[in-house]
Amino acid sequence: MICAAASALEINQANEAELDNLKGMGPALSRHVLKARAEGEFQSWADVFQRVSGMGPGKAKQFSSQGLTVNGQAFPEAREPKHHGQQQP
């Protein structure tokens, strides 16, 4: 079963206000995203990294953990479950 984030936000459909609401995005980066997207939809996270100055794996992980997707795909590192359980002696 595939579980989508409750607050999923597709980068190819999001408006400036929605992008600005992502923690760490800010108005300058959201404008870079929109300017690059105006030249054509993003095909993958790698495409975003190539076309948007200031966007790399660290930011992608941060934004994807908040629900941002590219063509419905979360950034791979953001999908990995975090294990914070207690270790057995």
mmCIF file of C-alpha atoms in Angstrom, residues 13-80:
data_model
loop_
_atom_site.group_PDB
_atom_site.id
_atom_site.type_symbol
_atom_site.label_atom_id
_atom_site.label_comp_id
_atom_site.label_asym_id
_atom_site.label_seq_id
_atom_site.Cartn_x
_atom_site.Cartn_y
_atom_site.Cartn_z
ATOM 1 C CA GLN A 13 1.255 22.461 -9.484
ATOM 2 C CA ALA A 14 2.110 24.494 -6.374
ATOM 3 C CA ASN A 15 1.690 28.242 -6.391
ATOM 4 C CA GLU A 16 4.078 30.755 -4.816
ATOM 5 C CA ALA A 17 2.148 30.977 -1.533
ATOM 6 C CA GLU A 18 2.097 27.181 -1.143
ATOM 7 C CA LEU A 19 5.833 26.943 -1.785
ATOM 8 C CA ASP A 20 6.519 29.830 0.619
ATOM 9 C CA ASN A 21 4.694 27.899 3.347
ATOM 10 C CA LEU A 22 7.339 25.166 3.279
ATOM 11 C CA LYS A 23 9.749 25.664 6.163
ATOM 12 C CA GLY A 24 13.098 26.726 4.701
ATOM 13 C CA MET A 25 11.780 27.644 1.239
ATOM 14 C CA GLY A 26 11.422 31.424 1.451
ATOM 15 C CA PRO A 27 10.269 33.804 -1.269
ATOM 16 C CA ALA A 28 13.549 33.877 -3.228
ATOM 17 C CA LEU A 29 13.775 30.100 -3.647
ATOM 18 C CA SER A 30 10.072 29.759 -4.437
ATOM 19 C CA ARG A 31 10.513 32.355 -7.211
ATOM 20 C CA HIS A 32 13.471 30.354 -8.596
ATOM 21 C CA VAL A 33 11.273 27.239 -8.617
ATOM 22 C CA LEU A 34 8.423 29.020 -10.414
ATOM 23 C CA LYS A 35 10.757 30.640 -12.958
ATOM 24 C CA ALA A 36 12.341 27.279 -13.823
ATOM 25 C CA ARG A 37 8.942 25.571 -13.956
ATOM 26 C CA ALA A 38 7.685 28.207 -16.417
ATOM 27 C CA GLU A 39 10.198 26.752 -18.899
ATOM 28 C CA GLY A 40 8.681 23.275 -18.481
ATOM 29 C CA GLU A 41 7.502 20.902 -15.775
ATOM 30 C CA PHE A 42 10.081 19.189 -13.609
ATOM 31 C CA GLN A 43 10.597 15.545 -14.534
ATOM 32 C CA SER A 44 12.505 14.391 -11.443
ATOM 33 C CA TRP A 45 14.318 15.611 -8.354
ATOM 34 C CA ALA A 46 17.553 15.585 -10.393
ATOM 35 C CA ASP A 47 15.860 17.906 -12.890
ATOM 36 C CA VAL A 48 14.942 20.267 -10.034
ATOM 37 C CA PHE A 49 18.555 20.275 -8.785
ATOM 38 C CA GLN A 50 19.844 21.078 -12.258
ATOM 39 C CA ARG A 51 17.384 23.884 -12.990
ATOM 40 C CA VAL A 52 16.832 25.567 -9.607
ATOM 41 C CA SER A 53 19.764 27.430 -8.085
ATOM 42 C CA GLY A 54 19.938 26.786 -4.346
ATOM 43 C CA MET A 55 18.093 23.467 -4.457
ATOM 44 C CA GLY A 56 20.036 20.309 -3.672
ATOM 45 C CA PRO A 57 19.594 17.006 -1.845
ATOM 46 C CA GLY A 58 19.560 18.622 1.612
ATOM 47 C CA LYS A 59 16.757 21.028 0.724
ATOM 48 C CA ALA A 60 14.930 18.300 -1.203
ATOM 49 C CA LYS A 61 14.960 16.052 1.851
ATOM 50 C CA GLN A 62 13.713 18.912 4.044
ATOM 51 C CA PHE A 63 10.908 19.911 1.667
ATOM 52 C CA SER A 64 9.919 16.351 0.790
ATOM 53 C CA SER A 65 9.556 15.513 4.479
ATOM 54 C CA GLN A 66 6.969 18.330 4.533
ATOM 55 C CA GLY A 67 5.067 16.764 1.617
ATOM 56 C CA LEU A 68 6.715 18.226 -1.504
ATOM 57 C CA THR A 69 6.788 15.834 -4.466
ATOM 58 C CA VAL A 70 8.049 15.852 -8.059
ATOM 59 C CA ASN A 71 5.660 13.961 -10.341
ATOM 60 C CA GLY A 72 4.182 12.345 -7.253
ATOM 61 C CA GLN A 73 7.550 11.132 -5.956
ATOM 62 C CA ALA A 74 8.987 12.101 -2.591
ATOM 63 C CA PHE A 75 12.750 12.586 -2.433
ATOM 64 C CA PRO A 76 14.105 9.057 -1.786
ATOM 65 C CA GLU A 77 15.985 9.896 1.414
ATOM 66 C CA ALA A 78 12.886 11.546 2.882
ATOM 67 C CA ARG A 79 10.878 8.316 2.476
ATOM 68 C CA GLU A 80 13.200 6.186 4.583
#
